[in-house]
CSV table of N, CA and C in Angstrom, one decimal:
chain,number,residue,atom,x,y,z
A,290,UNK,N,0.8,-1.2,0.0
A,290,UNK,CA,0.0,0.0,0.0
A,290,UNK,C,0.9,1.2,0.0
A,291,UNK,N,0.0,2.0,-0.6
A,291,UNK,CA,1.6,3.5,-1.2
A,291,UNK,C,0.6,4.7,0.0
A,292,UNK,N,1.5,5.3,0.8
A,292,UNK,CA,0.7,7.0,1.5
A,292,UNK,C,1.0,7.4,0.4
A,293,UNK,N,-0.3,8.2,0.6
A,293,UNK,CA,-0.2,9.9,-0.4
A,293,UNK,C,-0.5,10.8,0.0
A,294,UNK,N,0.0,11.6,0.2
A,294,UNK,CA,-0.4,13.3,1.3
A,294,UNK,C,-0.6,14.0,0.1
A,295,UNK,N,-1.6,15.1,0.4
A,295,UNK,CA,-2.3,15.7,-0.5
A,295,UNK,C,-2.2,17.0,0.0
A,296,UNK,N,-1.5,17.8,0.0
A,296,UNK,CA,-1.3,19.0,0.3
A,296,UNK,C,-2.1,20.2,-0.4
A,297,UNK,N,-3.1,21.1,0.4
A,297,UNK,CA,-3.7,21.7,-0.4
A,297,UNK,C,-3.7,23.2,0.0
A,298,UNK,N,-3.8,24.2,-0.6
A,298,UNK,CA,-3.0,25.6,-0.5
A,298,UNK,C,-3.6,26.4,-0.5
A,299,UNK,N,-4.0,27.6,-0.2
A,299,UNK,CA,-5.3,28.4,-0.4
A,299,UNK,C,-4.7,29.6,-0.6
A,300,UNK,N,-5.3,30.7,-1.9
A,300,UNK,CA,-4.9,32.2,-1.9
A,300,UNK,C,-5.9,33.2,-2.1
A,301,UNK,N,-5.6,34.3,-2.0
A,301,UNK,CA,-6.0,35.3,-2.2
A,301,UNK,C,-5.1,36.2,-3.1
A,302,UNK,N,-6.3,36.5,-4.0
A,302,UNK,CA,-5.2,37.1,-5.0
A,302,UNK,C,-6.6,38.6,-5.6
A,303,UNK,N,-5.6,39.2,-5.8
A,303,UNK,CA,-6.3,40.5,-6.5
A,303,UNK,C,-6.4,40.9,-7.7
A,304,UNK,N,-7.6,40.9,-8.5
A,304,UNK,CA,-6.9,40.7,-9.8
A,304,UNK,C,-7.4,42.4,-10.7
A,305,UNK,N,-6.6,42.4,-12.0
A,305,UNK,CA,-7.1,43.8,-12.7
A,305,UNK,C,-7.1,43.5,-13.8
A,306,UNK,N,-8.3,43.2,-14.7
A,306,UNK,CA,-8.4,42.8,-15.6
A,306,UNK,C,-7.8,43.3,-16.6
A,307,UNK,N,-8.6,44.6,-16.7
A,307,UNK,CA,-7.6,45.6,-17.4
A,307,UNK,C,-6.4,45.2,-18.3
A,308,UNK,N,-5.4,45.6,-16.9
A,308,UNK,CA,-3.8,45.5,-17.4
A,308,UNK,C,-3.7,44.0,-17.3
A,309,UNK,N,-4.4,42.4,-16.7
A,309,UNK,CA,-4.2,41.2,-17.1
A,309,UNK,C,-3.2,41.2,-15.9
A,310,UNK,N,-3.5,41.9,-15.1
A,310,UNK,CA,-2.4,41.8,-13.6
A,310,UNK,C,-3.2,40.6,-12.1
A,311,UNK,N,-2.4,40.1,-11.3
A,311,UNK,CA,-2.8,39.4,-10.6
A,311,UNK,C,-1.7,39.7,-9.7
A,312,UNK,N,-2.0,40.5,-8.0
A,312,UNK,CA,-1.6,40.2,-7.2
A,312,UNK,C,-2.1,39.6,-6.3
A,313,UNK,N,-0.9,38.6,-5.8
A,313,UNK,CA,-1.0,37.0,-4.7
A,313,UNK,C,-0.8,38.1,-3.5
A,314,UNK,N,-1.8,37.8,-2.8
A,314,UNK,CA,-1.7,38.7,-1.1
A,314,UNK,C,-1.4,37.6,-0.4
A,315,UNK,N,-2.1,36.4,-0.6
A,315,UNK,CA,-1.5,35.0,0.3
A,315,UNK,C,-1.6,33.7,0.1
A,316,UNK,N,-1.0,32.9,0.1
A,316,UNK,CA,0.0,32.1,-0.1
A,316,UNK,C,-0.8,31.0,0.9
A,317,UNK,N,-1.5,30.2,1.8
A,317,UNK,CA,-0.9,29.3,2.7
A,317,UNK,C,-1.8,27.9,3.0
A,318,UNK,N,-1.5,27.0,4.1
A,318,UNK,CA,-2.1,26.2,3.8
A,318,UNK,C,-3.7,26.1,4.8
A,319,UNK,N,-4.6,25.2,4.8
A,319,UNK,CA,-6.0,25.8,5.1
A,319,UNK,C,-6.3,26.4,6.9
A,320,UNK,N,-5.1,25.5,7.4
A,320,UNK,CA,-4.9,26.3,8.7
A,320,UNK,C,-4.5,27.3,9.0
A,321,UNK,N,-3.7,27.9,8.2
A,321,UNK,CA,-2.8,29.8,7.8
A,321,UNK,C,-4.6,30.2,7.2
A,322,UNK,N,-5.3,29.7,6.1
A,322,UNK,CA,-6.0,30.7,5.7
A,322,UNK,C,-7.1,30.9,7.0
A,323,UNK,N,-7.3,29.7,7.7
A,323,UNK,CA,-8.5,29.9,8.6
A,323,UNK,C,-8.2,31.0,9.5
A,324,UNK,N,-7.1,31.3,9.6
A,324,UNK,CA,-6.0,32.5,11.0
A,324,UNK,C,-6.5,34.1,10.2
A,325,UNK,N,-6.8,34.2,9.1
A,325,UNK,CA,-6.9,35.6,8.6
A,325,UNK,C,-7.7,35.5,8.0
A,326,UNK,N,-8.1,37.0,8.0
A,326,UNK,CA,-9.1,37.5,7.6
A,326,UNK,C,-9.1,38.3,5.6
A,327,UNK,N,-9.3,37.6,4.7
A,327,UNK,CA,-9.3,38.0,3.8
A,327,UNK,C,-9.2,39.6,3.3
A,328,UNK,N,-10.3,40.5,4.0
A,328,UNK,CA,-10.7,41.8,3.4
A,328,UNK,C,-9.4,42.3,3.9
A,329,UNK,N,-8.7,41.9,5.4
A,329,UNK,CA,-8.0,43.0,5.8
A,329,UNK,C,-6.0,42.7,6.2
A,330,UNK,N,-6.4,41.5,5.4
A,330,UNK,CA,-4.8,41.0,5.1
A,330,UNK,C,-3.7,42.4,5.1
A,331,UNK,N,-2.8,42.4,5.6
A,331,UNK,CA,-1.7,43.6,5.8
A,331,UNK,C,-1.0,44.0,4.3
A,332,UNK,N,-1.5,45.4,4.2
A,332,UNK,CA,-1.1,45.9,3.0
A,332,UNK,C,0.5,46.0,2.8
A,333,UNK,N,0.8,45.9,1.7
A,333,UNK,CA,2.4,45.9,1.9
A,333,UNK,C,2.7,47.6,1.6
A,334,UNK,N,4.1,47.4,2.1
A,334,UNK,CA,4.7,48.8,2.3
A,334,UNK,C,4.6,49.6,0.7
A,335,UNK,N,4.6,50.7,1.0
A,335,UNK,CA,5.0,51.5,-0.1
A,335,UNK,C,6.0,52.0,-0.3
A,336,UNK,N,6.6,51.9,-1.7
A,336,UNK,CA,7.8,52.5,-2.0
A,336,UNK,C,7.8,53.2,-2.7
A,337,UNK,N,8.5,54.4,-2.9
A,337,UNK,CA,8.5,55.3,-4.1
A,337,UNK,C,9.8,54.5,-5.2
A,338,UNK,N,9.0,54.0,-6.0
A,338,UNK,CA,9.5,53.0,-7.0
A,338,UNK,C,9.3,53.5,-8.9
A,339,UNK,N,10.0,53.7,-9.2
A,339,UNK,CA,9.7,54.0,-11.0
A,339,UNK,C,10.2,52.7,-12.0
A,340,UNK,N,10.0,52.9,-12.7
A,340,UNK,CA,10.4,51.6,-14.2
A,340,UNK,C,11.6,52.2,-14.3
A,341,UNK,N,12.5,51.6,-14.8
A,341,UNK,CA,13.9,51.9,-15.5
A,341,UNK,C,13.7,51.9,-16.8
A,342,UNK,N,13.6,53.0,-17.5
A,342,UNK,CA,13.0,53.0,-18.8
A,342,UNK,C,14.6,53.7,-19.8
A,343,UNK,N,15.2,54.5,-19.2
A,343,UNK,CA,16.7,55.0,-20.4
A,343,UNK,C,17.7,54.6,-19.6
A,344,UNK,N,18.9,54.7,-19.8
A,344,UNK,CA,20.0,54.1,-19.3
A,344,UNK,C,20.9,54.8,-18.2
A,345,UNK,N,19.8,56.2,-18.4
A,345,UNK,CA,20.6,57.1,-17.0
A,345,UNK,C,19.7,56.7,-15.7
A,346,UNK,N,18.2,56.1,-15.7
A,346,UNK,CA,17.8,55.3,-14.8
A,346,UNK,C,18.6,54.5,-14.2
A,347,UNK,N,18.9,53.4,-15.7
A,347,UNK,CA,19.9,52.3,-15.7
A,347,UNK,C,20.8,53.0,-14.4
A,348,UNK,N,21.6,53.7,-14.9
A,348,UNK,CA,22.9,54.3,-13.8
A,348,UNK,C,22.5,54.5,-12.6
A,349,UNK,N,21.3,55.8,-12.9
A,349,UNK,CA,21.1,56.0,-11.4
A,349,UNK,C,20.5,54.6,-10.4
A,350,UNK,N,19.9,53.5,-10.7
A,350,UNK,CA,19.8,52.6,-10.1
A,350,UNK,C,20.6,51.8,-9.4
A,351,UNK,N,22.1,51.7,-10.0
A,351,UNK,CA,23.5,51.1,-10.0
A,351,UNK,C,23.6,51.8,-8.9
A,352,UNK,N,23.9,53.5,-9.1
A,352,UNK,CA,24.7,53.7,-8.2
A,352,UNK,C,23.7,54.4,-6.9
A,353,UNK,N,22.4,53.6,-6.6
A,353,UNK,CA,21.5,54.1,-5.4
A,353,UNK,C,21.9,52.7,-4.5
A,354,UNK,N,22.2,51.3,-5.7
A,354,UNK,CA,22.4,49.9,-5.3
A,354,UNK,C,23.9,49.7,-4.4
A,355,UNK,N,24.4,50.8,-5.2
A,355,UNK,CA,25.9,50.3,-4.2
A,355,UNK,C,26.0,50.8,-2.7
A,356,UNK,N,24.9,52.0,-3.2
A,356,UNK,CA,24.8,52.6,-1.5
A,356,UNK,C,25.0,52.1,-0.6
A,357,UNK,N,23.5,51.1,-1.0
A,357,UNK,CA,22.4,50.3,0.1
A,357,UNK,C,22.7,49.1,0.0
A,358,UNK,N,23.5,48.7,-0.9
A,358,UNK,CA,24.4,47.2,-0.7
A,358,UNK,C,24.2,46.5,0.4
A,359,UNK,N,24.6,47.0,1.4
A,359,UNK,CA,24.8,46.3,2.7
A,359,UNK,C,24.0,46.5,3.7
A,360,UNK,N,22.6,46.9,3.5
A,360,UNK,CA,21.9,47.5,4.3
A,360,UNK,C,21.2,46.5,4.9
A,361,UNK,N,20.5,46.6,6.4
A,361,UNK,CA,20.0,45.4,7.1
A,361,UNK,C,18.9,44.8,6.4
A,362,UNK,N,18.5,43.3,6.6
A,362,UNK,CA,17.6,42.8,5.9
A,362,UNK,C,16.4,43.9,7.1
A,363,UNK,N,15.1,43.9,6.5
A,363,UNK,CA,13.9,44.6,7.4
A,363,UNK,C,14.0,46.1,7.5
A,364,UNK,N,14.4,46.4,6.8
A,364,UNK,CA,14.9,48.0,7.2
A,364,UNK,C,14.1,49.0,6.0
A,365,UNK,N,14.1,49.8,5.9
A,365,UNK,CA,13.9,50.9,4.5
A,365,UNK,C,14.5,50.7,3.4
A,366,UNK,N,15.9,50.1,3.8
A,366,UNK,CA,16.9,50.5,2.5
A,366,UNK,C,17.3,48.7,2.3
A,367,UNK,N,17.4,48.3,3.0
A,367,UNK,CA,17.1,46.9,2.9
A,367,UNK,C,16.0,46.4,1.9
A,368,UNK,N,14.7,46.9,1.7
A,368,UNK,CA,14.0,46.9,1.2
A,368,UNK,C,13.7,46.9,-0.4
A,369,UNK,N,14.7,48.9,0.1
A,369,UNK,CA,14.7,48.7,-1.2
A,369,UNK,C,16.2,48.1,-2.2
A,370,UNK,N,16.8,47.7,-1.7
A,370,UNK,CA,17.6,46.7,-2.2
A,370,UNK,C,17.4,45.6,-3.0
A,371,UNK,N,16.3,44.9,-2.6
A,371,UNK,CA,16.0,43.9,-2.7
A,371,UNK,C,15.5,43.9,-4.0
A,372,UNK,N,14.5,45.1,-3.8
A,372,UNK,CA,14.3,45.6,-5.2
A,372,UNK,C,14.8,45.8,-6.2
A,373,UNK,N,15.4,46.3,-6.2
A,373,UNK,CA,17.1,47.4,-6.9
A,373,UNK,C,17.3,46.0,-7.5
């Protein structure tokens, strides 16, 4: 006789038809989704963030990255690192 676990995953996701976008707010399994509350799941942070569209972006992005290189994981700049 063979076990089989059946692992099953539950999300919330936001969608915008429109632009064909889907943001994943959560991720978990049915005992994480029972723990929260759908409508008021924790919004994520905001960052003042732009597209890198010409190559002086390009640059300026390089050299905002070297800054913050080393910056703590959980922090502001950490953050935006991760990004970068």
């Amino acid at each position: 006789m063979k076990n089989t676990m059946l692992l099953v995953y539950f999300d919330v996701v936001k969608f915008n038809y429109e632009k064909q976008w889907a943001f994943i707010r959560f991720i978990g399994t049915h005992a994480d989704y029972d723990k929260i509350n759908a409508d008021t799941i924790k919004k994520p942070k905001i960052m003042n963030l732009k597209p890198i569209k010409s190559d002086k972006d390009y640059r300026n992005a390089l050299e905002r990255l070297e800054i913050i290189f080393d910056a703590p994981v959980d922090t502001k700049e950490g953050d935006e690192a991760e990004v970068l």
